[in-house]
PDB file of C-alpha atoms and ligand atoms in Angstrom:
ATOM      1  CA  MET P   1     -42.895  65.437 -36.836  1.00  0.00           C
ATOM      2  CA  PRO P   2     -40.093  62.883 -37.266  1.00  0.00           C
ATOM      3  CA  GLU P   3     -39.763  60.757 -33.864  1.00  0.00           C
ATOM      4  CA  LEU P   4     -37.206  58.173 -32.838  1.00  0.00           C
ATOM      5  CA  PRO P   5     -37.474  55.672 -35.576  1.00  0.00           C
ATOM      6  CA  GLU P   6     -37.245  58.408 -38.373  1.00  0.00           C
ATOM      7  CA  ILE P   7     -34.178  60.036 -36.558  1.00  0.00           C
ATOM      8  CA  GLU P   8     -32.720  56.534 -36.001  1.00  0.00           C
ATOM      9  CA  THR P   9     -33.274  55.605 -39.789  1.00  0.00           C
ATOM     10  CA  LEU P  10     -31.524  59.018 -40.876  1.00  0.00           C
ATOM     11  CA  ARG P  11     -28.594  58.280 -38.553  1.00  0.00           C
ATOM     12  CA  ARG P  12     -27.938  54.715 -39.985  1.00  0.00           C
ATOM     13  CA  ALA P  13     -28.067  55.966 -43.230  1.00  0.00           C
ATOM     14  CA  LEU P  14     -25.883  58.998 -42.847  1.00  0.00           C
ATOM     15  CA  GLU P  15     -23.192  57.306 -40.551  1.00  0.00           C
ATOM     16  CA  PRO P  16     -21.396  55.482 -43.610  1.00  0.00           C
ATOM     17  CA  LEU P  17     -21.639  58.703 -45.688  1.00  0.00           C
ATOM     18  CA  LEU P  18     -20.346  61.163 -43.117  1.00  0.00           C
ATOM     19  CA  VAL P  19     -17.946  59.395 -40.899  1.00  0.00           C
ATOM     20  CA  GLY P  20     -14.280  60.169 -41.693  1.00  0.00           C
ATOM     21  CA  ARG P  21     -15.629  62.936 -44.146  1.00  0.00           C
ATOM     22  CA  ARG P  22     -14.618  66.565 -43.586  1.00  0.00           C
ATOM     23  CA  PHE P  23     -17.066  69.616 -43.979  1.00  0.00           C
ATOM     24  CA  GLU P  24     -15.191  71.576 -46.586  1.00  0.00           C
ATOM     25  CA  THR P  25     -17.784  74.305 -46.716  1.00  0.00           C
ATOM     26  CA  VAL P  26     -21.007  74.980 -44.743  1.00  0.00           C
ATOM     27  CA  GLU P  27     -23.517  77.527 -45.783  1.00  0.00           C
ATOM     28  CA  ILE P  28     -26.697  78.337 -43.474  1.00  0.00           C
ATOM     29  CA  PHE P  29     -29.351  80.350 -45.285  1.00  0.00           C
ATOM     30  CA  ASP P  30     -31.820  80.847 -42.318  1.00  0.00           C
ATOM     31  CA  ARG P  31     -31.180  82.824 -39.135  1.00  0.00           C
ATOM     32  CA  ARG P  32     -33.724  80.577 -37.264  1.00  0.00           C
ATOM     33  CA  LEU P  33     -31.844  77.375 -37.986  1.00  0.00           C
ATOM     34  CA  SER P  34     -28.716  78.530 -36.252  1.00  0.00           C
ATOM     35  CA  ALA P  35     -30.135  80.830 -33.607  1.00  0.00           C
ATOM     36  CA  PRO P  36     -28.972  81.886 -31.154  1.00  0.00           C
ATOM     37  CA  ALA P  37     -25.683  81.807 -33.130  1.00  0.00           C
ATOM     38  CA  GLU P  38     -25.468  83.879 -36.416  1.00  0.00           C
ATOM     39  CA  PRO P  39     -25.885  81.494 -39.522  1.00  0.00           C
ATOM     40  CA  ARG P  40     -22.505  82.803 -40.604  1.00  0.00           C
ATOM     41  CA  THR P  41     -20.625  82.372 -37.191  1.00  0.00           C
ATOM     42  CA  LEU P  42     -22.000  78.780 -37.170  1.00  0.00           C
ATOM     43  CA  ALA P  43     -21.167  77.822 -40.745  1.00  0.00           C
ATOM     44  CA  GLY P  44     -17.631  79.079 -40.170  1.00  0.00           C
ATOM     45  CA  GLU P  45     -17.368  76.950 -36.947  1.00  0.00           C
ATOM     46  CA  LEU P  46     -18.640  73.761 -38.838  1.00  0.00           C
ATOM     47  CA  SER P  47     -16.325  74.181 -41.722  1.00  0.00           C
ATOM     48  CA  GLY P  48     -13.297  72.164 -41.573  1.00  0.00           C
ATOM     49  CA  GLY P  49     -14.725  69.725 -39.135  1.00  0.00           C
ATOM     50  CA  ARG P  50     -14.036  65.850 -39.413  1.00  0.00           C
ATOM     51  CA  VAL P  51     -16.887  63.677 -38.630  1.00  0.00           C
ATOM     52  CA  GLN P  52     -16.065  61.037 -36.136  1.00  0.00           C
ATOM     53  CA  ARG P  53     -19.529  59.507 -35.065  1.00  0.00           C
ATOM     54  CA  VAL P  54     -23.060  60.062 -36.127  1.00  0.00           C
ATOM     55  CA  GLY P  55     -25.297  59.239 -32.820  1.00  0.00           C
ATOM     56  CA  ARG P  56     -28.921  59.915 -31.855  1.00  0.00           C
ATOM     57  CA  ARG P  57     -30.252  60.957 -28.461  1.00  0.00           C
ATOM     58  CA  GLY P  58     -34.114  61.034 -28.528  1.00  0.00           C
ATOM     59  CA  LYS P  59     -35.134  62.937 -31.522  1.00  0.00           C
ATOM     60  CA  TYR P  60     -31.664  64.818 -31.730  1.00  0.00           C
ATOM     61  CA  LEU P  61     -29.261  63.724 -34.476  1.00  0.00           C
ATOM     62  CA  LEU P  62     -25.586  64.092 -33.273  1.00  0.00           C
ATOM     63  CA  VAL P  63     -22.786  64.758 -35.408  1.00  0.00           C
ATOM     64  CA  GLU P  64     -19.851  64.307 -33.637  1.00  0.00           C
ATOM     65  CA  PHE P  65     -16.363  65.778 -34.897  1.00  0.00           C
ATOM     66  CA  ASP P  66     -12.858  64.477 -33.858  1.00  0.00           C
ATOM     67  CA  ASP P  67     -12.154  67.588 -31.951  1.00  0.00           C
ATOM     68  CA  GLU P  68     -15.076  66.370 -29.632  1.00  0.00           C
ATOM     69  CA  ARG P  69     -17.588  69.125 -30.545  1.00  0.00           C
ATOM     70  CA  THR P  70     -21.123  68.006 -31.366  1.00  0.00           C
ATOM     71  CA  LEU P  71     -23.554  69.297 -33.846  1.00  0.00           C
ATOM     72  CA  LEU P  72     -27.001  68.780 -32.627  1.00  0.00           C
ATOM     73  CA  VAL P  73     -29.774  68.594 -35.203  1.00  0.00           C
ATOM     74  CA  HIS P  74     -33.402  68.709 -34.493  1.00  0.00           C
ATOM     75  CA  LEU P  75     -35.950  68.446 -37.413  1.00  0.00           C
ATOM     76  CA  ARG P  76     -38.922  69.594 -35.381  1.00  0.00           C
ATOM     77  CA  MET P  77     -41.848  69.488 -37.702  1.00  0.00           C
ATOM     78  CA  SER P  78     -40.722  69.494 -41.187  1.00  0.00           C
ATOM     79  CA  GLY P  79     -36.909  69.063 -41.372  1.00  0.00           C
ATOM     80  CA  SER P  80     -35.100  66.611 -43.523  1.00  0.00           C
ATOM     81  CA  LEU P  81     -31.499  66.032 -44.843  1.00  0.00           C
ATOM     82  CA  ARG P  82     -30.636  64.767 -48.217  1.00  0.00           C
ATOM     83  CA  HIS P  83     -27.065  63.544 -49.497  1.00  0.00           C
ATOM     84  CA  TRP P  84     -26.073  63.699 -53.023  1.00  0.00           C
ATOM     85  CA  ALA P  85     -22.777  62.064 -54.115  1.00  0.00           C
ATOM     86  CA  ARG P  86     -21.273  64.271 -56.774  1.00  0.00           C
ATOM     87  CA  ALA P  87     -24.719  65.016 -58.443  1.00  0.00           C
ATOM     88  CA  ALA P  88     -25.821  68.404 -59.683  1.00  0.00           C
ATOM     89  CA  LEU P  89     -27.974  69.861 -56.931  1.00  0.00           C
ATOM     90  CA  PRO P  90     -31.778  70.498 -57.687  1.00  0.00           C
ATOM     91  CA  GLU P  91     -33.052  73.765 -56.873  1.00  0.00           C
ATOM     92  CA  ASP P  92     -34.920  73.940 -53.669  1.00  0.00           C
ATOM     93  CA  PRO P  93     -36.548  77.202 -52.202  1.00  0.00           C
ATOM     94  CA  TYR P  94     -36.770  75.391 -48.867  1.00  0.00           C
ATOM     95  CA  ARG P  95     -33.071  74.540 -48.636  1.00  0.00           C
ATOM     96  CA  ARG P  96     -32.036  76.000 -45.341  1.00  0.00           C
ATOM     97  CA  ALA P  97     -28.233  74.756 -45.102  1.00  0.00           C
ATOM     98  CA  LEU P  98     -25.725  73.064 -47.472  1.00  0.00           C
ATOM     99  CA  ILE P  99     -22.664  71.084 -46.479  1.00  0.00           C
ATOM    100  CA  SER P 100     -19.877  70.177 -48.993  1.00  0.00           C
ATOM    101  CA  LEU P 101     -17.963  67.165 -48.198  1.00  0.00           C
ATOM    102  CA  ASP P 102     -14.399  66.484 -48.953  1.00  0.00           C
ATOM    103  CA  ASP P 103     -15.371  63.702 -51.115  1.00  0.00           C
ATOM    104  CA  GLY P 104     -17.420  65.903 -53.368  1.00  0.00           C
ATOM    105  CA  GLY P 105     -20.652  64.779 -51.554  1.00  0.00           C
ATOM    106  CA  MET P 106     -23.225  67.465 -50.569  1.00  0.00           C
ATOM    107  CA  VAL P 107     -25.660  67.226 -47.495  1.00  0.00           C
ATOM    108  CA  GLY P 108     -28.684  69.622 -47.900  1.00  0.00           C
ATOM    109  CA  TYR P 109     -30.967  70.617 -44.838  1.00  0.00           C
ATOM    110  CA  ARG P 110     -34.576  71.247 -46.147  1.00  0.00           C
ATOM    111  CA  ASP P 111     -37.136  72.617 -43.779  1.00  0.00           C
ATOM    112  CA  VAL P 112     -40.508  74.065 -45.050  1.00  0.00           C
ATOM    113  CA  ARG P 113     -41.947  75.262 -41.780  1.00  0.00           C
ATOM    114  CA  ARG P 114     -38.593  76.599 -40.079  1.00  0.00           C
ATOM    115  CA  PHE P 115     -38.945  75.030 -36.727  1.00  0.00           C
ATOM    116  CA  GLY P 116     -35.680  72.907 -36.962  1.00  0.00           C
ATOM    117  CA  THR P 117     -32.513  73.888 -35.081  1.00  0.00           C
ATOM    118  CA  TRP P 118     -28.746  73.340 -35.535  1.00  0.00           C
ATOM    119  CA  ARG P 119     -26.545  73.861 -32.411  1.00  0.00           C
ATOM    120  CA  LEU P 120     -22.886  73.290 -31.855  1.00  0.00           C
ATOM    121  CA  LEU P 121     -21.871  72.247 -28.449  1.00  0.00           C
ATOM    122  CA  GLY P 122     -18.519  71.458 -26.825  1.00  0.00           C
ATOM    123  CA  PRO P 123     -17.808  68.201 -24.809  1.00  0.00           C
ATOM    124  CA  ASP P 124     -18.512  70.045 -21.489  1.00  0.00           C
ATOM    125  CA  GLU P 125     -21.778  71.185 -22.587  1.00  0.00           C
ATOM    126  CA  LEU P 126     -23.332  68.202 -24.440  1.00  0.00           C
ATOM    127  CA  ASP P 127     -24.467  65.900 -21.554  1.00  0.00           C
ATOM    128  CA  GLY P 128     -25.947  68.784 -19.450  1.00  0.00           C
ATOM    129  CA  TYR P 129     -27.768  70.164 -22.518  1.00  0.00           C
ATOM    130  CA  LEU P 130     -29.441  66.627 -23.416  1.00  0.00           C
ATOM    131  CA  ASP P 131     -30.090  65.656 -19.852  1.00  0.00           C
ATOM    132  CA  ALA P 132     -32.049  68.481 -18.959  1.00  0.00           C
ATOM    133  CA  ARG P 133     -34.512  67.815 -21.944  1.00  0.00           C
ATOM    134  CA  LEU P 134     -34.441  63.996 -22.442  1.00  0.00           C
ATOM    135  CA  GLY P 135     -35.313  60.927 -20.212  1.00  0.00           C
ATOM    136  CA  PRO P 136     -34.013  57.408 -20.818  1.00  0.00           C
ATOM    137  CA  GLU P 137     -33.525  55.942 -24.462  1.00  0.00           C
ATOM    138  CA  PRO P 138     -36.443  53.546 -24.598  1.00  0.00           C
ATOM    139  CA  LEU P 139     -34.444  51.044 -26.798  1.00  0.00           C
ATOM    140  CA  GLU P 140     -31.359  50.635 -24.610  1.00  0.00           C
ATOM    141  CA  ALA P 141     -31.100  46.994 -23.202  1.00  0.00           C
ATOM    142  CA  SER P 142     -30.864  48.509 -19.762  1.00  0.00           C
ATOM    143  CA  TYR P 143     -34.397  50.265 -20.012  1.00  0.00           C
ATOM    144  CA  GLY P 144     -36.944  48.406 -18.007  1.00  0.00           C
ATOM    145  CA  ALA P 145     -40.514  48.813 -17.063  1.00  0.00           C
ATOM    146  CA  ALA P 146     -39.579  49.815 -13.666  1.00  0.00           C
ATOM    147  CA  GLU P 147     -37.568  53.032 -15.139  1.00  0.00           C
ATOM    148  CA  LEU P 148     -40.893  53.996 -17.005  1.00  0.00           C
ATOM    149  CA  GLY P 149     -42.988  53.450 -13.927  1.00  0.00           C
ATOM    150  CA  VAL P 150     -40.768  55.880 -11.883  1.00  0.00           C
ATOM    151  CA  ALA P 151     -41.185  58.434 -14.529  1.00  0.00           C
ATOM    152  CA  LEU P 152     -44.906  57.956 -14.703  1.00  0.00           C
ATOM    153  CA  SER P 153     -45.548  57.603 -10.987  1.00  0.00           C
ATOM    154  CA  ARG P 154     -44.950  61.545 -10.589  1.00  0.00           C
ATOM    155  CA  ARG P 155     -47.420  62.682 -13.151  1.00  0.00           C
ATOM    156  CA  ARG P 156     -51.028  63.156 -12.642  1.00  0.00           C
ATOM    157  CA  THR P 157     -51.613  64.065 -16.332  1.00  0.00           C
ATOM    158  CA  PRO P 158     -53.234  61.917 -18.803  1.00  0.00           C
ATOM    159  CA  LEU P 159     -50.975  59.054 -19.850  1.00  0.00           C
ATOM    160  CA  LYS P 160     -50.356  60.285 -23.228  1.00  0.00           C
ATOM    161  CA  ALA P 161     -49.277  63.619 -22.318  1.00  0.00           C
ATOM    162  CA  ALA P 162     -46.709  62.101 -19.762  1.00  0.00           C
ATOM    163  CA  ILE P 163     -45.532  59.804 -22.625  1.00  0.00           C
ATOM    164  CA  LEU P 164     -45.126  62.839 -25.138  1.00  0.00           C
ATOM    165  CA  ASP P 165     -42.971  64.621 -22.505  1.00  0.00           C
ATOM    166  CA  GLN P 166     -39.508  63.874 -23.687  1.00  0.00           C
ATOM    167  CA  ARG P 167     -38.318  63.728 -20.074  1.00  0.00           C
ATOM    168  CA  THR P 168     -40.501  60.795 -19.360  1.00  0.00           C
ATOM    169  CA  VAL P 169     -38.949  58.758 -22.399  1.00  0.00           C
ATOM    170  CA  ALA P 170     -36.843  60.119 -25.206  1.00  0.00           C
ATOM    171  CA  GLY P 171     -38.208  60.036 -28.760  1.00  0.00           C
ATOM    172  CA  VAL P 172     -41.642  59.166 -28.585  1.00  0.00           C
ATOM    173  CA  GLY P 173     -43.896  61.605 -30.283  1.00  0.00           C
ATOM    174  CA  ASN P 174     -47.620  61.744 -31.340  1.00  0.00           C
ATOM    175  CA  ILE P 175     -47.612  58.607 -33.730  1.00  0.00           C
ATOM    176  CA  TYR P 176     -45.629  56.318 -31.643  1.00  0.00           C
ATOM    177  CA  ALA P 177     -47.493  57.262 -28.676  1.00  0.00           C
ATOM    178  CA  ASP P 178     -50.871  56.240 -29.978  1.00  0.00           C
ATOM    179  CA  GLU P 179     -49.236  53.103 -31.410  1.00  0.00           C
ATOM    180  CA  ALA P 180     -47.658  52.042 -28.122  1.00  0.00           C
ATOM    181  CA  LEU P 181     -50.908  52.769 -26.292  1.00  0.00           C
ATOM    182  CA  TRP P 182     -52.809  50.648 -28.689  1.00  0.00           C
ATOM    183  CA  ARG P 183     -50.420  47.731 -28.367  1.00  0.00           C
ATOM    184  CA  ALA P 184     -50.631  48.115 -24.475  1.00  0.00           C
ATOM    185  CA  ARG P 185     -54.454  48.289 -24.699  1.00  0.00           C
ATOM    186  CA  LEU P 186     -54.349  51.472 -22.557  1.00  0.00           C
ATOM    187  CA  HIS P 187     -56.631  54.353 -22.964  1.00  0.00           C
ATOM    188  CA  PRO P 188     -54.552  57.689 -23.427  1.00  0.00           C
ATOM    189  CA  ARG P 189     -56.564  59.518 -21.004  1.00  0.00           C
ATOM    190  CA  ARG P 190     -55.692  57.153 -18.063  1.00  0.00           C
ATOM    191  CA  GLU P 191     -53.946  58.930 -15.237  1.00  0.00           C
ATOM    192  CA  ALA P 192     -50.236  58.333 -15.756  1.00  0.00           C
ATOM    193  CA  ALA P 193     -49.475  57.508 -12.316  1.00  0.00           C
ATOM    194  CA  GLY P 194     -52.256  55.055 -12.115  1.00  0.00           C
ATOM    195  CA  LEU P 195     -51.048  52.019 -13.937  1.00  0.00           C
ATOM    196  CA  ASP P 196     -50.357  48.721 -12.054  1.00  0.00           C
ATOM    197  CA  ALA P 197     -47.640  46.664 -12.792  1.00  0.00           C
ATOM    198  CA  ASP P 198     -49.063  44.636 -15.355  1.00  0.00           C
ATOM    199  CA  GLU P 199     -50.258  47.681 -17.355  1.00  0.00           C
ATOM    200  CA  LEU P 200     -46.854  49.319 -17.095  1.00  0.00           C
ATOM    201  CA  ARG P 201     -45.143  46.102 -18.517  1.00  0.00           C
ATOM    202  CA  ALA P 202     -47.595  46.180 -21.226  1.00  0.00           C
ATOM    203  CA  LEU P 203     -47.002  50.019 -22.023  1.00  0.00           C
ATOM    204  CA  TRP P 204     -43.032  49.336 -21.773  1.00  0.00           C
ATOM    205  CA  ARG P 205     -43.383  46.531 -24.168  1.00  0.00           C
ATOM    206  CA  GLY P 206     -45.751  48.658 -26.309  1.00  0.00           C
ATOM    207  CA  ILE P 207     -43.419  51.536 -26.712  1.00  0.00           C
ATOM    208  CA  ARG P 208     -40.348  49.345 -27.528  1.00  0.00           C
ATOM    209  CA  ALA P 209     -42.432  47.248 -30.256  1.00  0.00           C
ATOM    210  CA  ALA P 210     -43.816  50.380 -32.011  1.00  0.00           C
ATOM    211  CA  LEU P 211     -40.556  51.968 -32.175  1.00  0.00           C
ATOM    212  CA  ARG P 212     -38.867  49.010 -33.343  1.00  0.00           C
ATOM    213  CA  ARG P 213     -41.332  48.349 -36.036  1.00  0.00           C
ATOM    214  CA  GLY P 214     -40.889  52.017 -37.330  1.00  0.00           C
ATOM    215  CA  ILE P 215     -36.935  51.563 -37.423  1.00  0.00           C
ATOM    216  CA  ALA P 216     -37.583  48.303 -39.189  1.00  0.00           C
ATOM    217  CA  CYS P 217     -40.018  50.000 -41.814  1.00  0.00           C
ATOM    218  CA  GLN P 218     -37.411  52.962 -42.371  1.00  0.00           C
ATOM    219  CA  GLY P 219     -39.632  55.344 -40.490  1.00  0.00           C
ATOM    220  CA  SER P 220     -43.083  56.981 -41.531  1.00  0.00           C
ATOM    221  CA  THR P 221     -43.489  59.504 -44.309  1.00  0.00           C
ATOM    222  CA  LEU P 222     -46.651  61.642 -43.903  1.00  0.00           C
ATOM    223  CA  ARG P 223     -45.322  64.976 -45.384  1.00  0.00           C
ATOM    224  CA  ASP P 224     -41.923  65.855 -45.381  1.00  0.00           C
ATOM    225  CA  TYR P 225     -39.866  63.026 -43.807  1.00  0.00           C
ATOM    226  CA  ALA P 226     -37.717  61.227 -46.286  1.00  0.00           C
ATOM    227  CA  GLN P 227     -34.398  59.158 -45.970  1.00  0.00           C
ATOM    228  CA  PRO P 228     -31.074  60.923 -47.147  1.00  0.00           C
ATOM    229  CA  ASP P 229     -31.625  59.268 -50.613  1.00  0.00           C
ATOM    230  CA  GLY P 230     -35.011  60.734 -51.141  1.00  0.00           C
ATOM    231  CA  GLN P 231     -36.874  57.459 -50.418  1.00  0.00           C
ATOM    232  CA  GLU P 232     -40.085  57.309 -48.293  1.00  0.00           C
ATOM    233  CA  GLY P 233     -40.485  55.312 -45.219  1.00  0.00           C
ATOM    234  CA  ARG P 234     -42.930  52.727 -45.207  1.00  0.00           C
ATOM    235  CA  MET P 235     -44.243  52.689 -41.460  1.00  0.00           C
ATOM    236  CA  GLN P 236     -47.339  54.696 -42.423  1.00  0.00           C
ATOM    237  CA  ARG P 237     -48.646  51.671 -44.220  1.00  0.00           C
ATOM    238  CA  GLU P 238     -48.508  49.710 -40.888  1.00  0.00           C
ATOM    239  CA  PHE P 239     -50.122  51.976 -38.474  1.00  0.00           C
ATOM    240  CA  LYS P 240     -52.289  50.117 -36.095  1.00  0.00           C
ATOM    241  CA  VAL P 241     -54.502  53.236 -35.157  1.00  0.00           C
ATOM    242  CA  TYR P 242     -52.649  56.479 -35.963  1.00  0.00           C
ATOM    243  CA  GLY P 243     -54.751  58.396 -39.010  1.00  0.00           C
ATOM    244  CA  ARG P 244     -57.008  55.478 -39.414  1.00  0.00           C
ATOM    245  CA  GLY P 245     -60.253  56.968 -37.920  1.00  0.00           C
ATOM    246  CA  GLY P 246     -63.234  54.705 -39.245  1.00  0.00           C
ATOM    247  CA  GLU P 247     -61.136  51.787 -40.188  1.00  0.00           C
ATOM    248  CA  PRO P 248     -61.566  48.691 -38.196  1.00  0.00           C
ATOM    249  CA  CYS P 249     -59.226  47.784 -35.277  1.00  0.00           C
ATOM    250  CA  GLU P 250     -57.126  44.718 -36.410  1.00  0.00           C
ATOM    251  CA  ARG P 251     -57.409  43.025 -33.021  1.00  0.00           C
ATOM    252  CA  CYS P 252     -61.334  43.263 -32.498  1.00  0.00           C
ATOM    253  CA  GLY P 253     -62.936  44.971 -35.621  1.00  0.00           C
ATOM    254  CA  THR P 254     -64.344  47.950 -33.534  1.00  0.00           C
ATOM    255  CA  LEU P 255     -63.995  51.058 -35.763  1.00  0.00           C
ATOM    256  CA  ILE P 256     -60.925  53.211 -34.603  1.00  0.00           C
ATOM    257  CA  GLU P 257     -61.973  56.724 -33.192  1.00  0.00           C
ATOM    258  CA  ARG P 258     -60.192  60.038 -33.351  1.00  0.00           C
ATOM    259  CA  SER P 259     -60.253  62.235 -30.448  1.00  0.00           C
ATOM    260  CA  VAL P 260     -58.105  65.064 -29.053  1.00  0.00           C
ATOM    261  CA  VAL P 261     -55.984  64.234 -26.009  1.00  0.00           C
ATOM    262  CA  ALA P 262     -53.093  66.511 -24.599  1.00  0.00           C
ATOM    263  CA  GLY P 263     -53.940  68.985 -27.496  1.00  0.00           C
ATOM    264  CA  ARG P 264     -52.958  66.413 -30.126  1.00  0.00           C
ATOM    265  CA  GLY P 265     -54.934  64.256 -32.478  1.00  0.00           C
ATOM    266  CA  THR P 266     -55.395  60.879 -31.080  1.00  0.00           C
ATOM    267  CA  TRP P 267     -56.572  57.543 -32.477  1.00  0.00           C
ATOM    268  CA  THR P 268     -57.680  54.753 -30.332  1.00  0.00           C
ATOM    269  CA  CYS P 269     -59.845  51.560 -30.412  1.00  0.00           C
ATOM    270  CA  PRO P 270     -62.691  52.208 -28.199  1.00  0.00           C
ATOM    271  CA  ALA P 271     -63.124  48.397 -27.323  1.00  0.00           C
ATOM    272  CA  CYS P 272     -59.458  47.650 -26.491  1.00  0.00           C
ATOM    273  CA  GLN P 273     -58.588  50.701 -24.936  1.00  0.00           C
ATOM    274  CA  GLN P 274     -61.224  51.517 -22.302  1.00  0.00           C
ATOM    275  CA  LEU P 275     -60.905  54.179 -19.822  1.00  0.00           C
ATOM    276  CA  THR P 276     -60.827  52.237 -16.555  1.00  0.00           C
ATOM    277  CA  PRO P 277     -63.919  50.065 -17.016  1.00  0.00           C
ATOM    278  CA  THR P 278     -63.212  47.905 -13.921  1.00  0.00           C
ATOM    279  CA  ARG P 279     -62.018  50.485 -11.662  1.00  0.00           C
ATOM    280  CA  ALA P 280     -63.418  52.324  -8.716  1.00  0.00           C
ATOM    281  CA  PRO P 281     -63.345  56.146  -9.358  1.00  0.00           C
ATOM    282  CA  VAL P 282     -60.612  58.123  -7.748  1.00  0.00           C
ATOM    283  CA  VAL P 283     -61.746  61.002  -5.810  1.00  0.00           C
ATOM    284  CA  ALA P 284     -59.373  63.718  -4.291  1.00  0.00           C
ATOM    285  CA  GLY P 285     -56.565  61.434  -4.853  1.00  0.00           C
ATOM    286  CA  ARG P 286     -57.846  58.658  -2.869  1.00  0.00           C
ATOM    287  CA  SER P 287     -59.031  55.496  -4.170  1.00  0.00           C
ATOM    288  CA  ARG P 288     -62.674  54.441  -2.819  1.00  0.00           C
ATOM    289  CA  SER P 289     -63.142  50.838  -2.411  1.00  0.00           C
TER     290      SER P 289
HETATM  291 ZN1  LIG U   1     -59.728  46.888 -30.960  1.00  0.00          ZN
END
């Protein structure tokens, strides 16, 4: 469940701990984590690597080595990374991998549900791998409402489903999609291709504002996510709608409702986010006026 703000928080915390460090030994205890590579093979390939940069693309954490290979870490549902500086390691039955650094520090990867993945790619594979799976980075300065509009214009799906598709915009998941839609006053069941210019701009602004707020709060901790020092994020205290069914909307006081959109639990304000109240119905792809 970690999304862009959680991974970006992780990246910022790990960067000073990992850059310049060498992976002395790597142990991988779970076949699912390294698949399709064998755990022992991947661990062997990672051992000895020196970290040059810690990056992020969408929900992927990118550990770049000085030989231009990159370890892609995806936490999926319940993964987390923890760093210890020369401390005795606590027992953890859910630890799936352990990295020993050349300064005596350790990085443990924990994953209760085991959907997380580690994959090592060479410089000629990386861009193709990421570009096939991810759309633009929403917090880049060059990302504009027009780019979001192009991605949505091809979609006949509900707006929320389109936003959750990582090829529309990278890094937005269930939490920040709901938060962005509330900020933009848009109903998640609106047709993705049906937004006008003002609505597109509101959504673009809403996505960026929700993600920035998440980063400023060091992400949200609902169950498994934590920062590398074990601290929880604080964004869960600031959700506008996510998980707040039955509580008043801070804008209008109407009680927030839970529904299911695109197969996901979805929270909205029924007053602020109406399903095309002033629009003519669209029939057979043509607008009746
Ligand atoms: Zn409201």
